[in-house]
Short mmCIF file of C-alpha atoms in Angstrom, two decimals:
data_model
loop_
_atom_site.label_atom_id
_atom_site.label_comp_id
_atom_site.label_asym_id
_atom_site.label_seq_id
_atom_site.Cartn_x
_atom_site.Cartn_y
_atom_site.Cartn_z
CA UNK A 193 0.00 0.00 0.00
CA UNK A 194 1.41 3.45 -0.77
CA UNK A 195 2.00 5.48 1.91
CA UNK A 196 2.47 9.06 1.15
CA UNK A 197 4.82 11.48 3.14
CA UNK A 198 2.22 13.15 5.02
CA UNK A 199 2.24 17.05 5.36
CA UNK A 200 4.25 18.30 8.61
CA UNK A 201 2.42 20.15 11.34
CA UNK A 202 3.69 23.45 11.98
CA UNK A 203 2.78 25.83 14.87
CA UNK A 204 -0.72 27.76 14.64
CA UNK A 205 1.42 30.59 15.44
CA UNK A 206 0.42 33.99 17.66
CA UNK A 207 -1.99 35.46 15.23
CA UNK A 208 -4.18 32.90 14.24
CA UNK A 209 -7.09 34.84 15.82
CA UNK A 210 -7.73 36.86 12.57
CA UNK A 211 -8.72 33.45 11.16
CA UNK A 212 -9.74 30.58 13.18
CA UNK A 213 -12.60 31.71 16.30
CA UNK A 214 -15.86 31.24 15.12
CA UNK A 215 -18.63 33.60 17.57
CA UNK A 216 -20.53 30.26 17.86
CA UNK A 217 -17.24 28.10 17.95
CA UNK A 218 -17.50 27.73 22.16
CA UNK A 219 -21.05 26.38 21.48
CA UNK A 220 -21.04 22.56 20.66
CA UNK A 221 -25.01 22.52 21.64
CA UNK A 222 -27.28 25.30 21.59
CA UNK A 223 -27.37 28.20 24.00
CA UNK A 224 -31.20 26.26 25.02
CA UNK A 225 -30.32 22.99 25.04
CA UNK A 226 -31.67 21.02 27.34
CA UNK A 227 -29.44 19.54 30.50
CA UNK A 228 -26.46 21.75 29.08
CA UNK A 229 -23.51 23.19 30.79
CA UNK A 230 -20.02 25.09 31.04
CA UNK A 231 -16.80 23.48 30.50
CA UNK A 232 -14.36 26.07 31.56
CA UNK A 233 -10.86 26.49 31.81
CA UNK A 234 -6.94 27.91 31.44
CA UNK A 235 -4.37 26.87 29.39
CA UNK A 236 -1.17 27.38 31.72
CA UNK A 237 2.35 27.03 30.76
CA UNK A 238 5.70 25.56 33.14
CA UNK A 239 5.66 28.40 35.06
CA UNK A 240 2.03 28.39 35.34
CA UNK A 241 1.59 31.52 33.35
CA UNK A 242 -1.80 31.87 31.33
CA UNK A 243 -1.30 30.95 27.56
CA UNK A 244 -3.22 33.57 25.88
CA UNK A 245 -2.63 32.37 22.01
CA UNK A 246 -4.03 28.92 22.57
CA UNK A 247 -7.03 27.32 20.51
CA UNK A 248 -9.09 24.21 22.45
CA UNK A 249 -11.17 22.05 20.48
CA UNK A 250 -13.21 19.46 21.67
CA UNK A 251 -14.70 16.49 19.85
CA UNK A 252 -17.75 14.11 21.66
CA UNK A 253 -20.32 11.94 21.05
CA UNK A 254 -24.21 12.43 22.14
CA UNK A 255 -25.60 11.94 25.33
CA UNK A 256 -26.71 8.38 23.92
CA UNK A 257 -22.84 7.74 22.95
CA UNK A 258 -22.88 8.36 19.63
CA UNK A 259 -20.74 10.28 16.89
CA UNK A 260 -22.14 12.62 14.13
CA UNK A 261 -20.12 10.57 11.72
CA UNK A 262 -20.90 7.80 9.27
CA UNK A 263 -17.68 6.13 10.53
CA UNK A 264 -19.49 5.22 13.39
CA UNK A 265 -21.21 1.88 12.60
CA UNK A 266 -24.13 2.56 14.41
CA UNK A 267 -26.11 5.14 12.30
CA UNK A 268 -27.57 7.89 12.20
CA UNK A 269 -28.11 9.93 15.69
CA UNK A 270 -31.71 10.72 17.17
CA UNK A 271 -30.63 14.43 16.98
CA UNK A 272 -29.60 15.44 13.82
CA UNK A 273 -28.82 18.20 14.84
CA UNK A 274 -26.16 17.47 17.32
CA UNK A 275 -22.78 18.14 15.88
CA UNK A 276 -20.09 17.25 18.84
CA UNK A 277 -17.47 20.04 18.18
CA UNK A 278 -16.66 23.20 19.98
CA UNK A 279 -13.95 25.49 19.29
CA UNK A 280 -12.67 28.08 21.63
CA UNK A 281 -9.42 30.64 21.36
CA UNK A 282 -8.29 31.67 25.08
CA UNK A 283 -7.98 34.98 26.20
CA UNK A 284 -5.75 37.02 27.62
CA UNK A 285 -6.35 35.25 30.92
CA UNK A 286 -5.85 32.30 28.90
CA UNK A 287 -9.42 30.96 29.64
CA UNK A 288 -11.73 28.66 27.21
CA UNK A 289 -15.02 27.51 27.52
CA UNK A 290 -17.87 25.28 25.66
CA UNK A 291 -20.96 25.05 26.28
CA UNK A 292 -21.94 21.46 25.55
CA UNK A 293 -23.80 18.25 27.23
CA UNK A 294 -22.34 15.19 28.68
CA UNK A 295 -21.82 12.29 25.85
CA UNK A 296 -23.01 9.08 26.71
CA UNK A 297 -20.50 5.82 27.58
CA UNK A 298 -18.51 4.46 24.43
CA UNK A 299 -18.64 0.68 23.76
CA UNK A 300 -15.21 -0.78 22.62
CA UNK A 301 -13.68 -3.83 22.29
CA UNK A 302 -12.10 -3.92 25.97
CA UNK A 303 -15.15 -2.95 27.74
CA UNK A 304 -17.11 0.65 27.63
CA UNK A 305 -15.01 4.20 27.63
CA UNK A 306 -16.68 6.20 30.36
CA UNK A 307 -17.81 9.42 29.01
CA UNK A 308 -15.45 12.12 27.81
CA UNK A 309 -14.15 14.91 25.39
CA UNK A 310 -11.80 14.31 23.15
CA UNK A 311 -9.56 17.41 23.02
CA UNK A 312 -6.93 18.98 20.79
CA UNK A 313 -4.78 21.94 21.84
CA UNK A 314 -2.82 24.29 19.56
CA UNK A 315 -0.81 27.24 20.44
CA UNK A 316 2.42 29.57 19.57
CA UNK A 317 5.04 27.29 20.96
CA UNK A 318 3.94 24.65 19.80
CA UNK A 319 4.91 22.63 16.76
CA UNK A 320 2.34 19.76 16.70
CA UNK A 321 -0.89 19.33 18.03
CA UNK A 322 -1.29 18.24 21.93
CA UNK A 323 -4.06 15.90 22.33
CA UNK A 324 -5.77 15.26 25.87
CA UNK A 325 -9.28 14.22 27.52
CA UNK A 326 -11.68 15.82 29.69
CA UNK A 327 -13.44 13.18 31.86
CA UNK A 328 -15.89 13.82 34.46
CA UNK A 329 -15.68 13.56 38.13
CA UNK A 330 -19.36 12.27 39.05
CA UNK A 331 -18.93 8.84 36.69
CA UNK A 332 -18.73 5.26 38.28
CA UNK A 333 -17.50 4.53 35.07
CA UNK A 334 -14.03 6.13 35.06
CA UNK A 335 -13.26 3.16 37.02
CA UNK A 336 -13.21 0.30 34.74
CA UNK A 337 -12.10 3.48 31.39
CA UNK A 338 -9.62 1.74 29.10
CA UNK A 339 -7.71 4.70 29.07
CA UNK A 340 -7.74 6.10 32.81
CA UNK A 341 -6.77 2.49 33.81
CA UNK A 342 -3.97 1.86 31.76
CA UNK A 343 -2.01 5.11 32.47
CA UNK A 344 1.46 4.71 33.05
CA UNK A 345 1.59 6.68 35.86
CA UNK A 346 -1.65 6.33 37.84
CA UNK A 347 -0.68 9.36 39.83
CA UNK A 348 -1.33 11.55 36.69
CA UNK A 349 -5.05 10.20 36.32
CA UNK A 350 -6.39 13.56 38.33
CA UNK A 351 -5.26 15.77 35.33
CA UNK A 352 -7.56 14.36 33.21
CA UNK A 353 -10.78 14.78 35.33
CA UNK A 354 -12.44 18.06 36.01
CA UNK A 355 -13.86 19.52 38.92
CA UNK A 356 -17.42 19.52 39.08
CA UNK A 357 -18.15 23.55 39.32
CA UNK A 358 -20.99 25.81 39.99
CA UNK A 359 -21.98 26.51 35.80
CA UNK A 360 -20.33 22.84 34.91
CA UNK A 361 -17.23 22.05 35.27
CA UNK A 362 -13.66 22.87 35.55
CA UNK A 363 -10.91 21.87 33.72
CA UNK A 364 -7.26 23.33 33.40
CA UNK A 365 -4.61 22.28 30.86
CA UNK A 366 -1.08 22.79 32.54
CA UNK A 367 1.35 21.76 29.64
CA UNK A 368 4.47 21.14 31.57
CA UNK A 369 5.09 21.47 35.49
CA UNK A 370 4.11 19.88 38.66
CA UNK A 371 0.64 19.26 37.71
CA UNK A 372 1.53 18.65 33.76
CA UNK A 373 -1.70 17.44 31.98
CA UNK A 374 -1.91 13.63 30.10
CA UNK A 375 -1.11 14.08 26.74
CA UNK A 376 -1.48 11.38 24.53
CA UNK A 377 0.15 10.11 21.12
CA UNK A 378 -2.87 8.78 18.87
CA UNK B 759 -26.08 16.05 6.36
CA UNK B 760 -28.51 13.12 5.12
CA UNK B 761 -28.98 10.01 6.99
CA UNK B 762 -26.20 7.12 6.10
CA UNK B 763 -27.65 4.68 3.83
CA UNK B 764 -24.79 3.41 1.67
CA UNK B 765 -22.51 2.38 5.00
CA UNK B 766 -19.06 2.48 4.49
CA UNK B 767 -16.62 0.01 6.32
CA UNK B 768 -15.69 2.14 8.99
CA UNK B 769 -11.31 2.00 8.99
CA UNK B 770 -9.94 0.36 12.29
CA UNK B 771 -7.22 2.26 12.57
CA UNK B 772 -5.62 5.28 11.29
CA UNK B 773 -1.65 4.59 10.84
CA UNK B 774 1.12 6.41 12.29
CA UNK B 775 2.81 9.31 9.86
CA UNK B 776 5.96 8.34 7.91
CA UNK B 777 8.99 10.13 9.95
CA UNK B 778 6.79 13.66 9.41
CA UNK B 779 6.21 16.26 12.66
CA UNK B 780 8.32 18.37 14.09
CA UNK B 781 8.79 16.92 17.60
CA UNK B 782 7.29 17.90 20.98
CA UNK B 783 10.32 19.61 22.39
CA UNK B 784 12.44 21.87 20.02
CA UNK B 785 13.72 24.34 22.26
CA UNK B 786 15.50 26.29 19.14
CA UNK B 787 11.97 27.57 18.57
CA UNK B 788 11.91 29.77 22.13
CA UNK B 789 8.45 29.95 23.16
CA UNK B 790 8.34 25.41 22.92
CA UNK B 791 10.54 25.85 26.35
CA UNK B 792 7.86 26.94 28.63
CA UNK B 793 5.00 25.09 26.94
CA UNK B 794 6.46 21.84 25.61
CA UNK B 795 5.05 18.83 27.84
CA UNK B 796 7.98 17.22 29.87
CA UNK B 797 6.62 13.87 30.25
CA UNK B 798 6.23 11.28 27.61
CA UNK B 799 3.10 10.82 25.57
CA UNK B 800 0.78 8.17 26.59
CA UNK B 801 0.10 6.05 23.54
CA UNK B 802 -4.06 6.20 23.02
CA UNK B 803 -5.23 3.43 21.26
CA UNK B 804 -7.49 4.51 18.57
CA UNK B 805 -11.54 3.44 19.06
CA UNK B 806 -14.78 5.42 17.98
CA UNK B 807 -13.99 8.88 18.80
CA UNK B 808 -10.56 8.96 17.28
CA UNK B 809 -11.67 7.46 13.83
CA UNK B 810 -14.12 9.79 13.67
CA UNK B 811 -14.35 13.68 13.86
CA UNK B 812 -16.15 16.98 12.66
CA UNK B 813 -16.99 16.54 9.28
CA UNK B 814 -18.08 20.48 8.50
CA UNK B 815 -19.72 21.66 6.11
CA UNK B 816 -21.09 24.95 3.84
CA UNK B 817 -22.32 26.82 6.76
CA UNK B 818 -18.77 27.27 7.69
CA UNK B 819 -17.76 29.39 4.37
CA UNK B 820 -19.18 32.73 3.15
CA UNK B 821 -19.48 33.60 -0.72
CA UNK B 822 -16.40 35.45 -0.87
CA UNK B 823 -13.98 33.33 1.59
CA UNK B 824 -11.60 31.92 -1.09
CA UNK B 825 -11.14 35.12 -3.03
CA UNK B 826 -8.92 37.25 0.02
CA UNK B 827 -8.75 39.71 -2.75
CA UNK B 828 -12.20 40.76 -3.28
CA UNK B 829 -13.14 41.04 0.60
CA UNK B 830 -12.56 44.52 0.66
CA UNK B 831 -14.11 47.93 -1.48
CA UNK B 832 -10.22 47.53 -3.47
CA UNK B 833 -7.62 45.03 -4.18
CA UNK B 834 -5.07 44.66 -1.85
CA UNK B 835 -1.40 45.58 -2.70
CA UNK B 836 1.20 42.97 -3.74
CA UNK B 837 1.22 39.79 -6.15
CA UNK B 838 -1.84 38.17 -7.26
CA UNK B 839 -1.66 34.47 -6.53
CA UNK B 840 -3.63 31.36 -7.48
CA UNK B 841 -2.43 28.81 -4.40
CA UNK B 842 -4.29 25.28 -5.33
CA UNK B 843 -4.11 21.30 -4.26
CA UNK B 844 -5.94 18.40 -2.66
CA UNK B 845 -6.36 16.96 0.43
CA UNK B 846 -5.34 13.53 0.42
CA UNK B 847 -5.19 10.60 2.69
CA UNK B 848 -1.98 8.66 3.37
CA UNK B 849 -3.16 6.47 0.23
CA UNK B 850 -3.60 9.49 -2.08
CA UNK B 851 -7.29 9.35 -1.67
CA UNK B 852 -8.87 12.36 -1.84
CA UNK B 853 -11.36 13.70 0.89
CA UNK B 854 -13.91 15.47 -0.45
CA UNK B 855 -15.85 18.23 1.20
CA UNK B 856 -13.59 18.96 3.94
CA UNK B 857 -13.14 22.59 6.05
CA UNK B 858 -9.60 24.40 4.38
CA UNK B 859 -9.26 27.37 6.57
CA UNK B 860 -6.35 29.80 5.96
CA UNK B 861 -4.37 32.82 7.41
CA UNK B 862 -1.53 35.01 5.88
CA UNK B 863 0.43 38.12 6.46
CA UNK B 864 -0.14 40.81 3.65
CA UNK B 865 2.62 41.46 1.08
CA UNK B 866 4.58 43.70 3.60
CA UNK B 867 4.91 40.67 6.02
CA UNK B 868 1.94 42.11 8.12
CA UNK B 869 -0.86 40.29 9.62
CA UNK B 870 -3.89 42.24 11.01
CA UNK B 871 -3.78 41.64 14.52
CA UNK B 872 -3.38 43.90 17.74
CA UNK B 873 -0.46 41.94 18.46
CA UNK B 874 1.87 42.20 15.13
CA UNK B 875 4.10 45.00 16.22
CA UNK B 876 6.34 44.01 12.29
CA UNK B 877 6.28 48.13 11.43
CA UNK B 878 5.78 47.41 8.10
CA UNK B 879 2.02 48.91 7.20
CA UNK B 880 -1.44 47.56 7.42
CA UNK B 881 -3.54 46.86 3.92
CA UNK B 882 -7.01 48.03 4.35
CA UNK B 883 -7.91 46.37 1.55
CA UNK B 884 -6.13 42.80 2.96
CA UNK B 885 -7.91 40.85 6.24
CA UNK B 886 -5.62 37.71 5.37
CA UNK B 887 -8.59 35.29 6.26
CA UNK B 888 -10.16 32.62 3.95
CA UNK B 889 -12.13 29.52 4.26
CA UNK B 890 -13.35 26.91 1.14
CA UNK B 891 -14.02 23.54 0.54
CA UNK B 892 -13.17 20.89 -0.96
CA UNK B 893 -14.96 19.45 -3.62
CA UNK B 894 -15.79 16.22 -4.59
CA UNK B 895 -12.40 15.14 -5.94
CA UNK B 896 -10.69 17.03 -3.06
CA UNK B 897 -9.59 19.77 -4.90
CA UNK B 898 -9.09 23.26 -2.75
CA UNK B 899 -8.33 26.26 -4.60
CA UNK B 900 -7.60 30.56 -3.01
CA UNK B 901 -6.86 33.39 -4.78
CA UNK B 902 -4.91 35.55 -2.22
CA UNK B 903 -1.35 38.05 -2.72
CA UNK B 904 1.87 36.56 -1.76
CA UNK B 905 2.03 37.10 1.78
CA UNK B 906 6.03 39.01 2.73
CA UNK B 907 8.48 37.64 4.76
CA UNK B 908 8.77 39.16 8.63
CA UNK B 909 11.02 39.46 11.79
CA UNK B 910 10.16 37.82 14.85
CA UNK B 911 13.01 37.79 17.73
CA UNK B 912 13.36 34.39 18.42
CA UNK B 913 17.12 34.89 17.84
CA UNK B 914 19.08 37.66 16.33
CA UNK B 915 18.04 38.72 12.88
CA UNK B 916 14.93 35.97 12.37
CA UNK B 917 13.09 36.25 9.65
CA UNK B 918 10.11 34.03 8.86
CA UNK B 919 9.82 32.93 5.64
CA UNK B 920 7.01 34.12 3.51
CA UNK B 921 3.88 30.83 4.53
CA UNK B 922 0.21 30.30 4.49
CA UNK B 923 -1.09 28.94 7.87
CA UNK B 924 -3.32 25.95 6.73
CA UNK B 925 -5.57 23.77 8.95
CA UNK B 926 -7.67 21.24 7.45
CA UNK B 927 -9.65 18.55 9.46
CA UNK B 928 -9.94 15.66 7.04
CA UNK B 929 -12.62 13.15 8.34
CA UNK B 930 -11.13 11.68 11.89
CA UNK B 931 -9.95 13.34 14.86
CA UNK B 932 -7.04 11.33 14.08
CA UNK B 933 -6.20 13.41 10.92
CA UNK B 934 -6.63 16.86 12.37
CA UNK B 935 -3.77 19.35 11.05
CA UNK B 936 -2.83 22.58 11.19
CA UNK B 937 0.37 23.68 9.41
CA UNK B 938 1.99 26.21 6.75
CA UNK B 939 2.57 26.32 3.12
CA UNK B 940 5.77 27.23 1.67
CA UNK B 941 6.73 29.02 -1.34
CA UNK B 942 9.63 27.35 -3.53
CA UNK B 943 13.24 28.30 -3.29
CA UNK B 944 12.82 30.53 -0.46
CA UNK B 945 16.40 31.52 0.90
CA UNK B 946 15.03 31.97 4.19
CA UNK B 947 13.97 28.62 5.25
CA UNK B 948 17.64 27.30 6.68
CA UNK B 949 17.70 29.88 8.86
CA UNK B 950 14.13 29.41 10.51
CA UNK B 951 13.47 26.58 13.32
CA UNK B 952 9.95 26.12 13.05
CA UNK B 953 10.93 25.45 8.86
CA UNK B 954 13.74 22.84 9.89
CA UNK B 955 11.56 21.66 12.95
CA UNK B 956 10.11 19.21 10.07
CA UNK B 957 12.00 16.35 9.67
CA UNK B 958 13.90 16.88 6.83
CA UNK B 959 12.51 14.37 4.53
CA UNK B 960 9.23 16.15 5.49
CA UNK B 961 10.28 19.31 4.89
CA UNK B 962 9.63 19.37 0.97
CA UNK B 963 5.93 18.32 1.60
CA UNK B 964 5.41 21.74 2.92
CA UNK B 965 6.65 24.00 0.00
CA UNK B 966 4.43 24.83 -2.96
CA UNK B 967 5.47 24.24 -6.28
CA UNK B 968 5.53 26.72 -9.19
CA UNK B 969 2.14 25.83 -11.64
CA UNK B 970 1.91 26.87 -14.82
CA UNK B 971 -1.48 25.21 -15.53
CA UNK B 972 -2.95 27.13 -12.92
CA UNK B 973 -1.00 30.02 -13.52
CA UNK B 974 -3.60 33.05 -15.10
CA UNK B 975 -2.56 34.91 -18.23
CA UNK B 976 -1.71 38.25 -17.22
CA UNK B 977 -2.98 38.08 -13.74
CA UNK B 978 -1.99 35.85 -11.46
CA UNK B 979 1.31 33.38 -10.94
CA UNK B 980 -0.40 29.50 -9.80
CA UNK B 981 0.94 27.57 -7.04
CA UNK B 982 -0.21 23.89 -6.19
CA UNK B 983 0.06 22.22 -3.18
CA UNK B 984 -1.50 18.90 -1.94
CA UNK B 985 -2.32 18.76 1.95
CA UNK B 986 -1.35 14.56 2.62
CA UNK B 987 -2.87 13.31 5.78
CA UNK B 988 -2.79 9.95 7.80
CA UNK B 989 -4.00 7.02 5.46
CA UNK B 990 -6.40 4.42 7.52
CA UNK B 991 -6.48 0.55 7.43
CA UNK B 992 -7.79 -1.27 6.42
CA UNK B 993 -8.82 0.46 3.20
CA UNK B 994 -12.23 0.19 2.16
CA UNK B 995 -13.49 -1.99 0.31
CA UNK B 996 -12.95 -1.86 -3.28
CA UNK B 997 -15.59 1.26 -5.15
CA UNK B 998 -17.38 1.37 -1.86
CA UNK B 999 -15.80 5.07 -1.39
CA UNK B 1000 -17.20 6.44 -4.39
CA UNK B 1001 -20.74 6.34 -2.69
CA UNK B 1002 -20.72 8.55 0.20
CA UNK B 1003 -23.28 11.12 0.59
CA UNK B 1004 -22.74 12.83 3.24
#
C-alpha cells in the first residue's frame, strides 16, 4: 500500500485569531439545550503563566454515545442536529469555555469508555498538536475506562478529570510542570 | 447532512505518519521551552472517537472566503496568486468536502492583529482570512497576494519565511492538522526553526510548487500544493468510497 509522506504540522502561530474563532465556535449545543452546561478552563504554561494564544477544540459523542459521523457503525443519531465540536481561542487570561452536554459511555472492544471529550490543543510554541481528555468527576464509570486504567503513571489520572463547578465544570490544561496534563500520542 | 444509507466500512485504525512532525520539544523555537510537555506521551489506542471527527460543512464558508482579494471595497497591494491542491489521505485518496481554513500576512509581512508590532504597514484592503471547501475530488483552490516575509526575535536577525497557515480537518480526529505552506526556493527557510523543525525528509511536503497550468494569463502566478494526511487501514473496500453522501 502506498503510503504518502504526510504534510508536517507546523505551529498555529500567535496570530491565528484573525482566522480561526468562530462567535458560535464555544457552542457545541445550543445556547437552550436542554441539561447543558459550562466546560471552563486555562491553558497554563511551566511556570504556570496563562497561555493567551491557545485554541481548544473538543470532539464528543451524544448523550446516547454516539458520533455525528458515518464512521461510526451505528447510524444515524436521534438528533440530527447534534454536531459534537466546539472550538474556543483563550484569552488574555488564557481561559476557554464550551458550552456542551455530557456524551453518553462508548462501547469498545475492551469494555465501555466512560464518558469524555476528546480534546486537541494548539498554540504559539507549539509545533504539533497536543491531544488530551476531559473526563468527568461524578462517573462510576471512570473506574473500569480503558484509558484512565492503563495510564502509566496512575498518579497523573487527576489531570484528566475536572472539577465539578458551579456553571459545569472545571478543567485546566497545565502543559508542563508539577501538575503537567496527560497528553497522549494517537 | 442526510442520513447514512450506503454504510461504508468504517477504517480500524488510522496509521502512524511516515517520519513527518516536528517533535514535541524543540527548544530552538523559544516559546516550545515553557509550553512543551515534559513527560512522555501516553500512547491512546485509537476506538470510535478517534476514527471519527467533525466533518463540517457549507455553513462554515461565506461567498467570498476563497477570493482574500475581493473582501474589501479595493484590491489589496502585492502579487496576485492562485495557491491550489488536494487533500489527500496517506493512500492518495482524496477527501472530499472537507473545512480548508487559511491565514496570511499581507505582502509587507503584516498580519492584522493587535499583536503584530512588524512596522511594516497595514492593507485596508487585505484581512488575510479565507475559508473553502473541498470538492468532490478534493480539490481546494484561493486566490490571495503573496504574503512578505517578517522578523520575529526568536534569535538575532529571524526572519520568517514568507507561509500560508493551513488547517484542514480531514474526516477523523485522528487526521486533524494545522500547518503552513511554503513558497519554492525561499532563501530563508535554513535559517528558521519552526521550517527545519520538520524532519527533513518532510520538509519538501510543505513548499508549494511553481504551476503553470494554474498560472492566469496576465494576472496571477499558480501555485499547487496537496495537503497529505494519515492514510487508515484497512482500506475500504474496493468502489465502496465512491458512494458517500454525506
Amino acid at each position: 500500500m502506498s503510503d504518502l509522506q504526510t504534510t508536517p504540522s507546523q505551529t498555529v502561530g500567535p496570530f491565528f485569531a484573525i482566522g480561526l474563532p468562530w462567535e458560535d465556535g464555544p457552542f457545541v449545543v445550543a445556547q437552550d439545550s436542554p441539561d447543558a452546561f459550562r466546560v471552563v478552563g486555562k491553558v497554563l504554561d511551566g511556570d504556570g503563566a496563562p497561555v493567551p494564544d491557545a485554541l481548544v477544540e473538543v470532539w464528543q459523542a451524544d448523550p446516547e454515545g454516539r458520533f455525528a459521523h458515518p464512521d461510526d457503525p451505528r447510524g444515524p443519531l436521534a438528533r440530527m442536529d447534534f454536531r459534537g465540536f466546539g472550538r474556543s481561542a483563550t484569552d488574555e487570561s488564557g481561559r476557554f469555555w464550551f458550552h456542551t452536554v455530557k456524551p453518553g459511555a462508548l462501547p469498545c472492544d475492551d469494555g465501555e469508555e466512560a464518558p469524555h471529550l476528546n480534546v486537541s490543543v494548539f498554540c504559539r510554541g507549539m509545533l504539533v498538536r497536543l491531544v488530551t481528555r476531559i473526563y468527568f468527576p461524578d462517573e462510576p464509570g471512570n473506574d473500569q475506562d480503558p484509558v484512565l486504567v492503563s495510564l502509566p503513571d496512575p498518579a497523573r489520572r487527576g489531570t484528566l478529570i475536572a472539577e465539578a463547578a458551579p456553571y459545569g465544570y472545571r478543567f485546566d490544561i497545565h502543559l508542563q510542570g508539577d501538575d503537567e496534563t496527560v497528553f497522549f500520542d494517537l | 447532512m442526510t442520513a447514512d444509507t450506503t454504510r461504508r466500512r468504517p477504517p480500524a485504525h488510522y496509521r502512524p505518519d511516515p517520519e513527518s512532525h516536528p517533535p514535541v520539544s524543540f527548544p530552538a523555537y523559544r516559546s516550545n521551552v515553557a509550553r512543551a510537555p515534559r513527560h512522555p506521551l501516553v500512547l491512546l489506542p485509537q476506538r470510535l472517537g478517534e476514527i471519527t471527527g467533525p466533518l463540517l460543512g457549507e455553513e462554515r464558508v461565506g461567498r467570498y472566503d476563497n477570493d482574500l482579494t475581493i473582501q474589501h471595497s479595493e484590491e489589496p497591494q502585492g502579487q496576485r496568486i492562485v495557491v491550489g491542491g488536494r487533500v489527500l489521505d496517506g493512500d492518495g485518496k482524496p477527501i472530499p468536502n472537507t473545512l480548508v481554513e487559511v491565514w496570511q500576512a499581507n505582502a509587507g509581512g503584516r498580519y492584522r492583529h493587535d499583536l503584530d508590532r512588524h512596522p511594516a504597514p497595514l492593507d485596508p484592503n487585505f484581512s488575510g482570512v479565507g475559508r473553502t471547501l473541498t470538492d468532490a475530488d478534493g480539490n481546494y483552490r484561493f486566490i490571495t497576494i503573496a504574503p512578505g516575509a517578517y522578523p520575529w526575535k526568536n534569535h538575532h536577525n529571524a526572519w520568517r519565511p514568507a507561509h500560508i497557515h493551513f488547517s484542514v480537518f480531514g474526516r477523523a480526529f485522528t487526521q486533524r492538522l494545522i500547518t503552513q505552506m511554503y513558497f519554492p526556493g525561499d532563501p530563508l527557510f535554513d535559517q528558521d526553526p519552526i521550517f527545519t523543525s520538520a524532519r527533513p525528509a518532510a520538509r519538501e511536503a510543505m513548499v508549494a510548487k511553481f504551476d503553470l497550468d494554474s498560472t492566469i494569463p496576465e494576472w496571477a502566478v499558480g501555485y499547487h500544493w496537496d495537503i497529505v494526511l494519515r492514510g487508515s487501514d484497512p482500506t475500504p473496500f474496493e468502489d465502496e468510497e465512491d458512494h458517500d453522501d454525506e
